[in-house]
Amino acid sequence: MAAAPGPVHEALAGLALVDHHCHGAVTADLAPGEFAALLTEGAAWPGMSPFDTPAGVAVRRHCAPLLDLPRHAPPDDYTARRTELGWREVNRRFLTAAGAAAFFVDTGYTTHPLTSPAELAAAGGASAREVVRLEQVAEAVAARGVAAQEYAEVFRAAAEEAVRGPGVVAVKSVAAYRTGFALDPVRPPAREVTRAAGAWLAVGGRLSDPVLVRHLLWTAVDLGLPLQLHTGFGDADLRLHHADPALLTDWLRLTSGTIPVLLLHCWPYHRQAAYLAAVFEQVYLDVGLALHHTGPARCRAVLEEALEITPFRKLLYSSDAYGVAEFHHLGALCFRRGLADLLQERVDADELSLPDALRVAAWTGADNARRLYGQPAPEPARDPSERPARKV
Amino acid sequence: MAAAPGPVHEALAGLALVDHHCHGAVTADLAPGEFAALLTEGAAWPGMSPFDTPAGVAVRRHCAPLLDLPRHAPPDDYTARRTELGWREVNRRFLTAAGAAAFFVDTGYTTHPLTSPAELAAAGGASAREVVRLEQVAEAVAARGVAAQEYAEVFRAAAEEAVRGPGVVAVKSVAAYRTGFALDPVRPPAREVTRAAGAWLAVGGRLSDPVLVRHLLWTAVDLGLPLQLHTGFGDADLRLHHADPALLTDWLRLTSGTIPVLLLHCWPYHRQAAYLAAVFEQVYLDVGLALHHTGPARCRAVLEEALEITPFRKLLYSSDAYGVAEFHHLGALCFRRGLADLLQERVDADELSLPDALRVAAWTGADNARRLYGQPAPEPARDPSERPARKV
Amino acid sequence: MAAAPGPVHEALAGLALVDHHCHGAVTADLAPGEFAALLTEGAAWPGMSPFDTPAGVAVRRHCAPLLDLPRHAPPDDYTARRTELGWREVNRRFLTAAGAAAFFVDTGYTTHPLTSPAELAAAGGASAREVVRLEQVAEAVAARGVAAQEYAEVFRAAAEEAVRGPGVVAVKSVAAYRTGFALDPVRPPAREVTRAAGAWLAVGGRLSDPVLVRHLLWTAVDLGLPLQLHTGFGDADLRLHHADPALLTDWLRLTSGTIPVLLLHCWPYHRQAAYLAAVFEQVYLDVGLALHHTGPARCRAVLEEALEITPFRKLLYSSDAYGVAEFHHLGALCFRRGLADLLQERVDADELSLPDALRVAAWTGADNARRLYGQPAPEPARDPSERPARKV
């Protein structure tokens, strides 16, 4: 499963990652059942512990020691110790252990009370930036009340204002959840937007009208910031096959030359995402979420598939951790180990030179994100033998 | 390819499996060409021996010794020895070697004379249960003659009667073959069923009308038993991409809280199936059929992909063996070895504790099926060092 | 990553391959940027070197030594040395190193000045055959001018004439690029062809009308030669999900018993292609293009997936190299090494006998193509210990 550790492992262990897509950690003590439910993309079902999953096993193996418990600690011990330490200390331990220089935080999904980006950063000894979720902006516009014929203009103004907020580096869409990507790719005419807005505003609820989702994606193009798109694996609210990023091809062709598009997570369509990243200049990908859900036993395999044809400047790191800071840590651990194993093995087989392997590690773990989001590292030059500072 | 054998291998070697989906074995001596044809999901083609496949290689390697032949015996020797021993002895040897406590037998596909569930069980020193194929029930109703407006009621009554038969634990549908899963997910109105039944009954043949297939799936919901659904890989009668279980998402959402749904086989969509099992409480999967068709060289890889995110209580074992008892044996061998290799390697790397690995082995090999189908093991407690009894 | 070299490696190292689908090499000295652009299926993008890809790393590792440079030579050194040697010498070195007995050359895609099949063969010490791209034939018919109602007849006559050319062994279609495979599978009626031809001829350009693409595929059936179909991975001109070969199922069912169909490349749908090859007599596949784009680090993994259920007489070798002779060499190197690693490991684990492994190597590397295209090897018997002659 693992290559003998070598210099690539050392380099990745010391690399201050840029986690270009994550969420906050819960700011409350969780009951055992609440904690367990956050371990899955499903729910806590009677008679089936969410610990009995690859992610649950990885938490008991790799997170328990950070709570002063033995490896593979029983679930009850784990949740008891978590409660004993309290959420502030738990968050601090895992977020520090993640070893991130920066967290880019999607602030638009909050089923629990969560750390703000600044709180997340403070707890992790990192800096933070914000990712604005456009569906939330649109739904807030609707909730405040707007006439159908003004929806497009008001939404755009609200989005422009949101991205002027301090530290905003990107926007995000969950179109994958709302309509999927099998959409008419062209920008919808104004009159269609007005008609669709009228129908939506009359009933309210989530934005899921296909015309309005298209309009949202095109509004993202106008905003000019990088656009993060959830693709692939997620919760039960998804039609997985509609989240295949290959379905975005026509839209990517039409928007070529405009904004960078970040395909998030992608599994099990990471090879399709890799194809898009290989042929479209503006497309990038990560395999966040899959890292901690598949765990250390399989994250290398997923990374290897994702990297089969992906240009090395096109892969980014994200954890997509939500709620439990264990996942901010576990995502980072899986990424470092999985990538180090695969790169070191190629170095050992003389398929890759060590300097090239170190470049790929630094690019994918941090530099690709810095470059893409215009967030240069504080010090221009780096000595790879020295642990980089943990600030963007 | 293989981890060094360890305690997980021992445990799985001694585990009495529940093969929750298989078919009978042929009760006749097969001519060499007939036997070879049963080795593939295709057919015997001129100039291409069905032995020249991963499954054929695995049969020569792992089944030949059970017929007192050397490993890798030539095909002609193999089929000659098979004939010499006679079908009863051949079936007995392989079915016993499978080491199953129970076979759950789909009795609805019979292109050859096959063992009954009881005969299969007797030959294998196991017990048997029956799985009722609903398309067969519907087609028998049509063959007996029924008025269109009575079809729904008569079919339901026939299905209810069929599942009251002794030892019936589940129903099965081959909707994947008939229409695929890109169906309107809602229960069809009675008048549409009547109209579709009228059209079908006028011409006869296989049930493949989309309205009637939907009606069949909803009738399964009413029956209340677990529903097995063929998904993914099968014979040439399939449109593979229509057998992607992700296409079932909307239907699974509508039927949530009703019956357990078993996604059979799944390859090459086993990751999609794993997603469904991770987010829908009622969904389970296996990678039967793929085990013996990919053979010992690849069944571990397929299991590893299937287990990337699948909760450990959601994977089951099946062989999906049909016709040749070699496949009842080979499926079991591939499952035991592939799973033991992957679990033992994780134990050796300290990614998984040994007790956890043993639990996962016992769950997926037998206990998940017992629990789901309400078939408790005869003895409540087990000593893993002792070979369990071979009865459900 | 690699098995210990053994007799399978030796056999594959000495095997004169039949590269059943490739293109010519450029007959001009390339500027560094032009060369780099040919390394990708994308383009050369500002700030991202095409060398920073799995294929680029493989070129620096495995091709640099053939230009008298050290392994992992820097890109600038590589392109400088390439220019210094001149295109004739560069082509000679790589094409010879490919160790092919024969190149089957698709002559229908020529964005650069390329070697003719005869020139390619001469530079590689091999023989050559030609593959006629039917879209090019149709577009030449349109360019010469034809009445809509005569299009079908004139196109067929032109195709018949093209395949009568010396050394033509197959036809090819890039329907995957033009419409994808989600087409009505039936042969289009003459009046529809005439209508569609009228519309196309009025505007010209590429043949991409769905009726005319279907007509082209059915014309291929009438021609009687093997048909090569691009599937899966390619350049940005593709909708990847429309190039899933599973979409061809209905058409394959209708054309069963007519011509052999070669599914080219297939990645990431190689498992779907394997299914088709396993159940349809006339279907074959290769994983060309993916071999050199994924490089030695991953080509074994891709081959293993492709071979999970593919009958051993159904896999062929192709490089799909275009433009840079590095890829004719790298495809061959990846195929030999990836296949030898996987077969030798199975032999070492006693899952496969050595004679069987050697047969699979010889079949997939050369004999399956010879048999299928009716191109017998010059000498009827072979001594596997002796390096075969490099002529068809």
Coordinates of N, CA and C in Angstrom, one line a residue, chain C residues 163-341:
Chain C
V163 N -10.6 2.3 -50.8 CA -10.2 1.0 -50.1 C -9.6 0.0 -51.1
R164 N -9.7 0.3 -52.4 CA -9.0 -0.5 -53.3 C -7.5 -0.1 -53.5
G165 N -7.2 1.0 -52.8 CA -5.8 1.4 -52.9 C -4.8 0.4 -52.3
P166 N -3.5 0.5 -52.7 CA -2.6 -0.6 -52.3 C -2.4 -0.5 -50.8
G167 N -2.5 -1.7 -50.2 CA -2.2 -1.8 -48.8 C -3.2 -1.3 -47.8
V168 N -4.4 -1.0 -48.3 CA -5.5 -0.6 -47.4 C -6.1 -1.8 -46.7
V169 N -6.1 -1.7 -45.3 CA -6.6 -2.9 -44.6 C -7.8 -2.6 -43.7
A170 N -8.2 -1.3 -43.6 CA -9.3 -1.0 -42.8 C -9.8 0.4 -43.1
V171 N -11.0 0.7 -42.6 CA -11.5 2.1 -42.7 C -11.7 2.5 -41.3
K172 N -11.8 3.9 -41.1 CA -11.9 4.4 -39.8 C -13.0 5.5 -39.8
S173 N -13.6 5.7 -38.7 CA -14.6 6.8 -38.6 C -14.3 7.6 -37.3
V174 N -14.4 8.9 -37.4 CA -14.3 9.7 -36.2 C -15.7 10.2 -35.8
A175 N -16.7 9.4 -36.0 CA -18.1 9.7 -35.6 C -18.2 10.2 -34.1
A176 N -17.3 9.7 -33.3 CA -17.2 10.1 -31.9 C -17.1 11.6 -31.8
Y177 N -16.3 12.2 -32.6 CA -16.0 13.6 -32.6 C -17.2 14.4 -33.3
R178 N -17.8 13.8 -34.2 CA -18.7 14.6 -35.0 C -20.1 14.6 -34.4
T179 N -20.6 13.5 -34.0 CA -22.0 13.5 -33.4 C -22.0 12.7 -32.1
G180 N -20.9 12.0 -31.8 CA -21.0 11.0 -30.7 C -21.8 9.8 -31.1
F181 N -21.9 8.9 -30.2 CA -22.5 7.6 -30.5 C -24.0 7.4 -30.1
A182 N -24.6 8.5 -29.6 CA -26.0 8.4 -29.2 C -26.9 8.7 -30.4
L183 N -26.7 7.8 -31.4 CA -27.3 8.0 -32.7 C -28.4 7.0 -32.9
D184 N -29.4 7.3 -33.6 CA -30.4 6.3 -34.1 C -29.5 5.2 -34.8
P185 N -29.7 3.9 -34.4 CA -28.8 2.9 -35.0 C -29.1 2.4 -36.3
V186 N -30.3 2.7 -36.8 CA -30.8 2.0 -38.1 C -30.2 2.7 -39.3
R187 N -30.1 2.0 -40.3 CA -29.6 2.6 -41.6 C -30.6 3.7 -42.1
P188 N -30.1 4.9 -42.3 CA -31.1 5.9 -42.7 C -31.6 5.7 -44.1
P189 N -32.9 5.9 -44.3 CA -33.5 5.8 -45.6 C -32.9 6.8 -46.6
A190 N -32.9 6.4 -47.9 CA -32.2 7.2 -48.9 C -32.7 8.6 -48.9
R191 N -34.0 8.8 -48.8 CA -34.5 10.2 -48.9 C -34.0 11.1 -47.8
E192 N -33.8 10.5 -46.6 CA -33.3 11.3 -45.5 C -31.8 11.6 -45.7
V193 N -31.1 10.7 -46.3 CA -29.7 11.0 -46.7 C -29.6 12.1 -47.7
T194 N -30.5 12.0 -48.7 CA -30.5 13.1 -49.7 C -30.8 14.4 -49.1
R195 N -31.8 14.4 -48.2 CA -32.2 15.7 -47.6 C -31.0 16.3 -46.7
A196 N -30.4 15.4 -45.9 CA -29.3 15.8 -45.1 C -28.1 16.2 -45.9
A197 N -27.9 15.5 -47.0 CA -26.8 15.9 -47.9 C -27.0 17.3 -48.5
G198 N -28.3 17.5 -48.8 CA -28.6 18.8 -49.4 C -28.3 20.0 -48.4
A199 N -28.6 19.8 -47.2 CA -28.4 20.8 -46.2 C -26.9 21.0 -45.9
W200 N -26.2 19.9 -45.9 CA -24.7 19.9 -45.7 C -24.0 20.6 -46.9
L201 N -24.3 20.1 -48.0 CA -23.6 20.6 -49.2 C -23.9 22.1 -49.5
A202 N -25.0 22.6 -48.9 CA -25.3 24.0 -49.1 C -24.3 24.9 -48.3
V203 N -23.8 24.3 -47.2 CA -23.0 25.1 -46.3 C -21.5 24.6 -46.2
G204 N -21.3 23.3 -46.5 CA -20.0 22.8 -46.5 C -19.5 22.6 -45.1
G205 N -18.1 22.5 -45.0 CA -17.5 22.2 -43.7 C -17.4 20.8 -43.4
R206 N -17.2 20.5 -42.2 CA -17.1 19.1 -41.7 C -18.4 18.3 -41.8
L207 N -18.3 17.1 -42.0 CA -19.4 16.2 -42.0 C -19.8 16.0 -40.6
S208 N -20.9 16.5 -40.1 CA -21.3 16.3 -38.7 C -22.8 16.2 -38.6
D209 N -23.5 16.0 -39.7 CA -25.0 15.8 -39.6 C -25.2 14.3 -39.1
P210 N -26.1 14.2 -38.2 CA -26.3 12.8 -37.6 C -26.8 11.8 -38.6
V211 N -27.6 12.2 -39.6 CA -28.1 11.3 -40.6 C -26.9 10.9 -41.5
L212 N -26.0 11.8 -41.8 CA -24.9 11.5 -42.7 C -23.8 10.7 -42.0
V213 N -23.7 10.9 -40.7 CA -22.7 10.1 -39.9 C -23.2 8.7 -39.8
R214 N -24.5 8.5 -39.5 CA -25.1 7.1 -39.6 C -24.9 6.5 -40.9
H215 N -25.2 7.3 -42.0 CA -25.0 6.7 -43.3 C -23.6 6.3 -43.5
L216 N -22.6 7.1 -43.0 CA -21.2 6.7 -43.2 C -20.9 5.4 -42.5
L217 N -21.4 5.2 -41.3 CA -21.2 4.0 -40.5 C -21.8 2.8 -41.3
W218 N -22.9 3.0 -41.9 CA -23.5 1.9 -42.6 C -22.8 1.6 -43.9
T219 N -22.3 2.7 -44.5 CA -21.5 2.5 -45.7 C -20.2 1.7 -45.4
A220 N -19.7 1.9 -44.2 CA -18.5 1.1 -43.7 C -18.9 -0.4 -43.7
V221 N -20.1 -0.6 -43.2 CA -20.6 -2.0 -43.2 C -20.6 -2.6 -44.6
D222 N -21.1 -1.9 -45.5 CA -21.1 -2.4 -46.9 C -19.7 -2.6 -47.5
L223 N -18.8 -1.8 -47.1 CA -17.4 -1.9 -47.7 C -16.8 -3.3 -47.3
G224 N -17.2 -3.8 -46.1 CA -16.7 -5.1 -45.7 C -15.4 -5.2 -45.0
L225 N -14.7 -4.1 -44.9 CA -13.4 -4.1 -44.3 C -13.6 -3.8 -42.8
P226 N -12.6 -4.2 -41.9 CA -12.7 -3.9 -40.5 C -12.9 -2.3 -40.3
L227 N -13.7 -2.0 -39.4 CA -13.9 -0.5 -39.1 C -13.3 -0.1 -37.8
Q228 N -12.4 0.8 -37.8 CA -11.8 1.4 -36.6 C -12.7 2.6 -36.2
L229 N -13.0 2.6 -34.9 CA -13.8 3.7 -34.4 C -13.1 4.4 -33.2
H230 N -12.8 5.6 -33.4 CA -12.3 6.4 -32.2 C -13.3 6.4 -31.1
T231 N -12.9 6.0 -29.9 CA -13.8 6.1 -28.7 C -13.0 6.7 -27.6
G232 N -13.7 7.3 -26.7 CA -13.1 7.8 -25.5 C -12.2 9.0 -25.7
F233 N -11.2 9.1 -24.9 CA -10.2 10.2 -24.8 C -9.7 10.7 -26.2
G234 N -9.7 12.0 -26.3 CA -9.2 12.7 -27.5 C -8.9 14.1 -27.2
D235 N -9.1 15.0 -28.3 CA -8.8 16.4 -28.0 C -10.0 17.1 -27.6
A236 N -9.9 18.5 -27.5 CA -11.0 19.3 -27.0 C -12.2 19.3 -27.9
D237 N -12.1 18.7 -29.0 CA -13.2 18.8 -30.0 C -14.3 17.7 -29.7
L238 N -14.1 17.1 -28.6 CA -14.9 15.9 -28.3 C -15.9 16.2 -27.2
R239 N -17.0 15.6 -27.2 CA -17.8 15.5 -25.9 C -17.5 14.1 -25.4
L240 N -16.7 14.0 -24.4 CA -16.2 12.7 -23.9 C -17.3 11.7 -23.7
H241 N -18.4 12.1 -23.0 CA -19.4 11.2 -22.6 C -20.2 10.7 -23.8
H242 N -20.1 11.4 -24.9 CA -20.8 10.9 -26.2 C -19.9 9.9 -26.9
A243 N -18.7 9.7 -26.4 CA -17.7 8.8 -27.0 C -17.6 7.5 -26.2
D244 N -18.5 7.3 -25.3 CA -18.6 6.0 -24.6 C -19.0 4.9 -25.5
P245 N -18.2 3.9 -25.7 CA -18.6 2.9 -26.7 C -19.8 2.1 -26.4
A246 N -20.2 2.1 -25.1 CA -21.5 1.4 -24.7 C -22.7 2.0 -25.5
L247 N -22.6 3.3 -25.9 CA -23.6 3.9 -26.7 C -23.8 3.2 -28.1
L248 N -22.8 2.5 -28.5 CA -22.9 1.8 -29.8 C -23.7 0.5 -29.7
T249 N -24.2 0.1 -28.6 CA -24.7 -1.2 -28.4 C -25.8 -1.6 -29.4
D250 N -26.7 -0.7 -29.6 CA -27.8 -1.1 -30.6 C -27.3 -1.2 -32.0
W251 N -26.4 -0.4 -32.4 CA -25.8 -0.5 -33.7 C -25.0 -1.7 -33.9
L252 N -24.3 -2.1 -32.8 CA -23.5 -3.3 -32.9 C -24.4 -4.6 -33.0
R253 N -25.6 -4.5 -32.3 CA -26.5 -5.6 -32.4 C -27.0 -5.7 -33.9
L254 N -27.3 -4.5 -34.5 CA -27.9 -4.6 -35.8 C -26.8 -5.0 -36.9
T255 N -25.6 -4.7 -36.6 CA -24.5 -5.0 -37.6 C -23.8 -6.3 -37.3
S256 N -24.3 -7.0 -36.3 CA -23.7 -8.3 -35.9 C -23.6 -9.2 -37.1
G257 N -22.5 -9.9 -37.3 CA -22.3 -10.8 -38.4 C -21.8 -10.2 -39.6
T258 N -21.5 -8.9 -39.6 CA -21.0 -8.2 -40.7 C -19.5 -7.9 -40.5
I259 N -19.1 -6.7 -40.3 CA -17.7 -6.4 -40.2 C -17.1 -6.4 -38.8
P260 N -15.8 -6.6 -38.6 CA -15.2 -6.4 -37.3 C -15.2 -4.9 -37.0
V261 N -15.4 -4.6 -35.7 CA -15.4 -3.3 -35.2 C -14.3 -3.1 -34.2
L262 N -13.4 -2.2 -34.4 CA -12.2 -2.0 -33.5 C -12.5 -0.7 -32.7
L263 N -12.7 -0.9 -31.4 CA -12.8 0.3 -30.6 C -11.5 0.8 -30.2
L264 N -11.1 1.9 -30.7 CA -9.8 2.5 -30.4 C -9.7 3.3 -29.1
H265 N -8.7 3.1 -28.3 CA -8.3 3.9 -27.2 C -9.2 3.7 -26.0
C266 N -10.5 4.2 -26.1 CA -11.5 3.8 -25.1 C -11.4 4.4 -23.7
W267 N -10.2 4.7 -23.2 CA -10.1 5.3 -21.9 C -10.9 6.6 -21.8
P268 N -11.6 6.9 -20.8 CA -11.8 6.1 -19.5 C -12.9 5.1 -19.6
Y269 N -13.4 4.7 -20.8 CA -14.5 3.8 -20.9 C -14.0 2.4 -21.4
H270 N -12.7 2.1 -21.0 CA -12.2 0.8 -21.4 C -12.9 -0.4 -20.8
R271 N -13.5 -0.2 -19.6 CA -14.2 -1.4 -19.1 C -15.5 -1.5 -19.9
Q272 N -16.1 -0.5 -20.3 CA -17.3 -0.6 -21.2 C -16.9 -1.3 -22.5
A273 N -15.8 -0.9 -23.0 CA -15.4 -1.5 -24.3 C -15.1 -3.0 -24.1
A274 N -14.5 -3.3 -22.9 CA -14.2 -4.7 -22.6 C -15.5 -5.5 -22.6
Y275 N -16.5 -4.9 -22.0 CA -17.8 -5.6 -22.0 C -18.3 -5.9 -23.4
L276 N -18.2 -4.9 -24.3 CA -18.7 -5.1 -25.6 C -17.9 -6.2 -26.3
A277 N -16.6 -6.2 -26.1 CA -15.7 -7.2 -26.7 C -16.0 -8.6 -26.1
A278 N -16.5 -8.6 -24.9 CA -16.8 -9.9 -24.3 C -18.1 -10.5 -24.8
V279 N -19.0 -9.7 -25.2 CA -20.3 -10.2 -25.6 C -20.7 -10.1 -27.1
F280 N -19.9 -9.3 -27.8 CA -20.2 -9.2 -29.3 C -19.0 -9.8 -30.0
E281 N -19.3 -10.8 -30.9 CA -18.2 -11.5 -31.6 C -17.3 -10.6 -32.4
Q282 N -18.0 -9.5 -33.0 CA -17.2 -8.7 -33.9 C -16.4 -7.6 -33.3
V283 N -16.5 -7.4 -32.0 CA -15.9 -6.3 -31.3 C -14.5 -6.6 -30.7
Y284 N -13.6 -5.6 -31.0 CA -12.2 -5.7 -30.5 C -11.9 -4.3 -29.9
L285 N -10.8 -4.3 -29.1 CA -10.4 -3.0 -28.5 C -8.9 -2.8 -28.4
D286 N -8.5 -1.6 -28.2 CA -7.1 -1.3 -27.8 C -7.2 -0.2 -26.8
V287 N -6.1 0.1 -26.1 CA -6.0 1.2 -25.2 C -4.9 2.2 -25.7
G288 N -4.7 2.3 -27.0 CA -3.8 3.2 -27.6 C -4.1 4.6 -27.1
L289 N -3.2 5.5 -27.3 CA -3.3 6.9 -26.9 C -3.2 7.0 -25.4
A290 N -4.0 6.2 -24.6 CA -3.8 6.2 -23.2 C -2.5 5.7 -22.8
L291 N -1.9 4.8 -23.6 CA -0.6 4.3 -23.2 C 0.5 5.3 -23.0
H292 N 0.7 6.2 -24.0 CA 1.7 7.2 -23.8 C 1.3 8.4 -23.1
H293 N 0.0 8.7 -23.1 CA -0.5 9.8 -22.3 C -0.5 9.5 -20.8
T294 N -0.7 8.3 -20.4 CA -0.6 8.0 -19.0 C 0.8 7.6 -18.6
G295 N 1.6 7.1 -19.6 CA 3.0 6.9 -19.3 C 3.2 5.6 -18.6
P296 N 4.5 5.2 -18.5 CA 4.9 3.9 -17.9 C 4.3 3.8 -16.5
A297 N 4.1 4.9 -15.8 CA 3.7 4.8 -14.4 C 2.2 4.3 -14.3
R298 N 1.4 4.4 -15.3 CA 0.0 4.0 -15.2 C -0.5 3.1 -16.3
C299 N 0.3 2.9 -17.4 CA -0.2 2.1 -18.5 C -0.6 0.7 -18.0
R300 N 0.2 0.2 -17.1 CA -0.1 -1.2 -16.6 C -1.5 -1.2 -16.0
A301 N -1.8 -0.2 -15.2 CA -3.1 -0.1 -14.5 C -4.3 0.0 -15.6
V302 N -4.0 0.7 -16.6 CA -5.1 0.9 -17.6 C -5.2 -0.5 -18.4
L303 N -4.1 -1.1 -18.7 CA -4.2 -2.4 -19.3 C -4.9 -3.5 -18.4
E304 N -4.6 -3.4 -17.2 CA -5.2 -4.4 -16.2 C -6.7 -4.2 -16.2
E305 N -7.2 -3.0 -16.2 CA -8.6 -2.7 -16.2 C -9.2 -3.2 -17.6
A306 N -8.5 -2.9 -18.6 CA -9.0 -3.3 -20.0 C -9.1 -4.8 -20.1
L307 N -8.2 -5.5 -19.4 CA -8.1 -6.9 -19.6 C -8.9 -7.7 -18.5
E308 N -9.7 -6.9 -17.7 CA -10.4 -7.6 -16.6 C -11.3 -8.7 -17.2
I309 N -12.1 -8.4 -18.2 CA -13.0 -9.4 -18.8 C -12.8 -9.6 -20.3
T310 N -11.9 -8.9 -20.9 CA -11.7 -9.0 -22.3 C -11.1 -10.3 -22.7
P311 N -11.7 -11.0 -23.6 CA -11.1 -12.3 -24.1 C -9.7 -11.9 -24.7
F312 N -8.8 -12.8 -24.5 CA -7.4 -12.5 -24.9 C -7.2 -12.4 -26.4
R313 N -8.2 -12.9 -27.2 CA -8.1 -12.7 -28.7 C -8.7 -11.4 -29.1
K314 N -9.1 -10.6 -28.2 CA -9.9 -9.4 -28.5 C -9.1 -8.1 -28.3
L315 N -8.0 -8.1 -27.6 CA -7.2 -6.9 -27.3 C -6.1 -6.8 -28.4
L316 N -6.0 -5.6 -28.9 CA -4.9 -5.3 -29.9 C -4.0 -4.2 -29.3
Y317 N -2.9 -4.1 -30.0 CA -2.0 -3.0 -29.7 C -2.1 -1.9 -30.7
S318 N -2.2 -0.6 -30.2 CA -2.0 0.5 -31.1 C -1.3 1.6 -30.3
S319 N -0.6 2.5 -31.0 CA 0.0 3.6 -30.3 C -0.9 4.8 -30.4
D320 N -1.6 4.9 -31.5 CA -2.3 6.2 -31.9 C -1.3 7.4 -31.9
A321 N -0.1 7.1 -32.1 CA 0.9 8.2 -32.1 C 0.6 9.1 -33.3
Y322 N 0.7 10.4 -33.1 CA 0.5 11.4 -34.1 C 1.6 12.5 -34.1
G323 N 2.3 12.7 -35.2 CA 3.2 13.8 -35.3 C 4.6 13.6 -34.7
V324 N 4.7 13.3 -33.5 CA 6.0 13.1 -32.9 C 6.3 11.6 -32.7
A325 N 7.4 11.2 -33.3 CA 7.8 9.8 -33.3 C 8.1 9.3 -31.9
E326 N 8.3 10.2 -31.0 CA 8.5 9.8 -29.6 C 7.3 8.9 -29.2
F327 N 6.1 9.2 -29.7 CA 4.9 8.5 -29.2 C 4.8 7.1 -29.9
H328 N 5.3 7.0 -31.1 CA 5.3 5.6 -31.7 C 6.2 4.7 -30.8
H329 N 7.3 5.3 -30.3 CA 8.2 4.5 -29.4 C 7.6 4.4 -28.0
L330 N 7.1 5.4 -27.5 CA 6.6 5.4 -26.1 C 5.4 4.5 -26.0
G331 N 4.5 4.5 -27.0 CA 3.4 3.6 -26.9 C 3.8 2.2 -26.9
A332 N 4.8 1.8 -27.7 CA 5.3 0.5 -27.7 C 6.0 0.1 -26.4
L333 N 6.8 1.0 -25.9 CA 7.5 0.8 -24.6 C 6.4 0.5 -23.5
C334 N 5.4 1.4 -23.5 CA 4.4 1.3 -22.4 C 3.7 0.0 -22.5
F335 N 3.3 -0.4 -23.7 CA 2.6 -1.6 -23.9 C 3.4 -2.8 -23.5
R336 N 4.6 -2.9 -24.0 CA 5.5 -4.0 -23.7 C 5.7 -4.1 -22.2
R337 N 6.0 -3.0 -21.5 CA 6.3 -3.1 -20.1 C 5.1 -3.3 -19.3
G338 N 4.0 -2.6 -19.6 CA 2.8 -2.7 -18.8 C 2.2 -4.2 -18.9
L339 N 2.2 -4.7 -20.1 CA 1.7 -6.0 -20.3 C 2.6 -7.1 -19.7
A340 N 3.9 -6.9 -19.9 CA 4.8 -7.9 -19.3 C 4.8 -7.8 -17.8
D341 N 4.7 -6.7 -17.2 CA 4.6 -6.6 -15.7 C 3.3 -7.4 -15.2

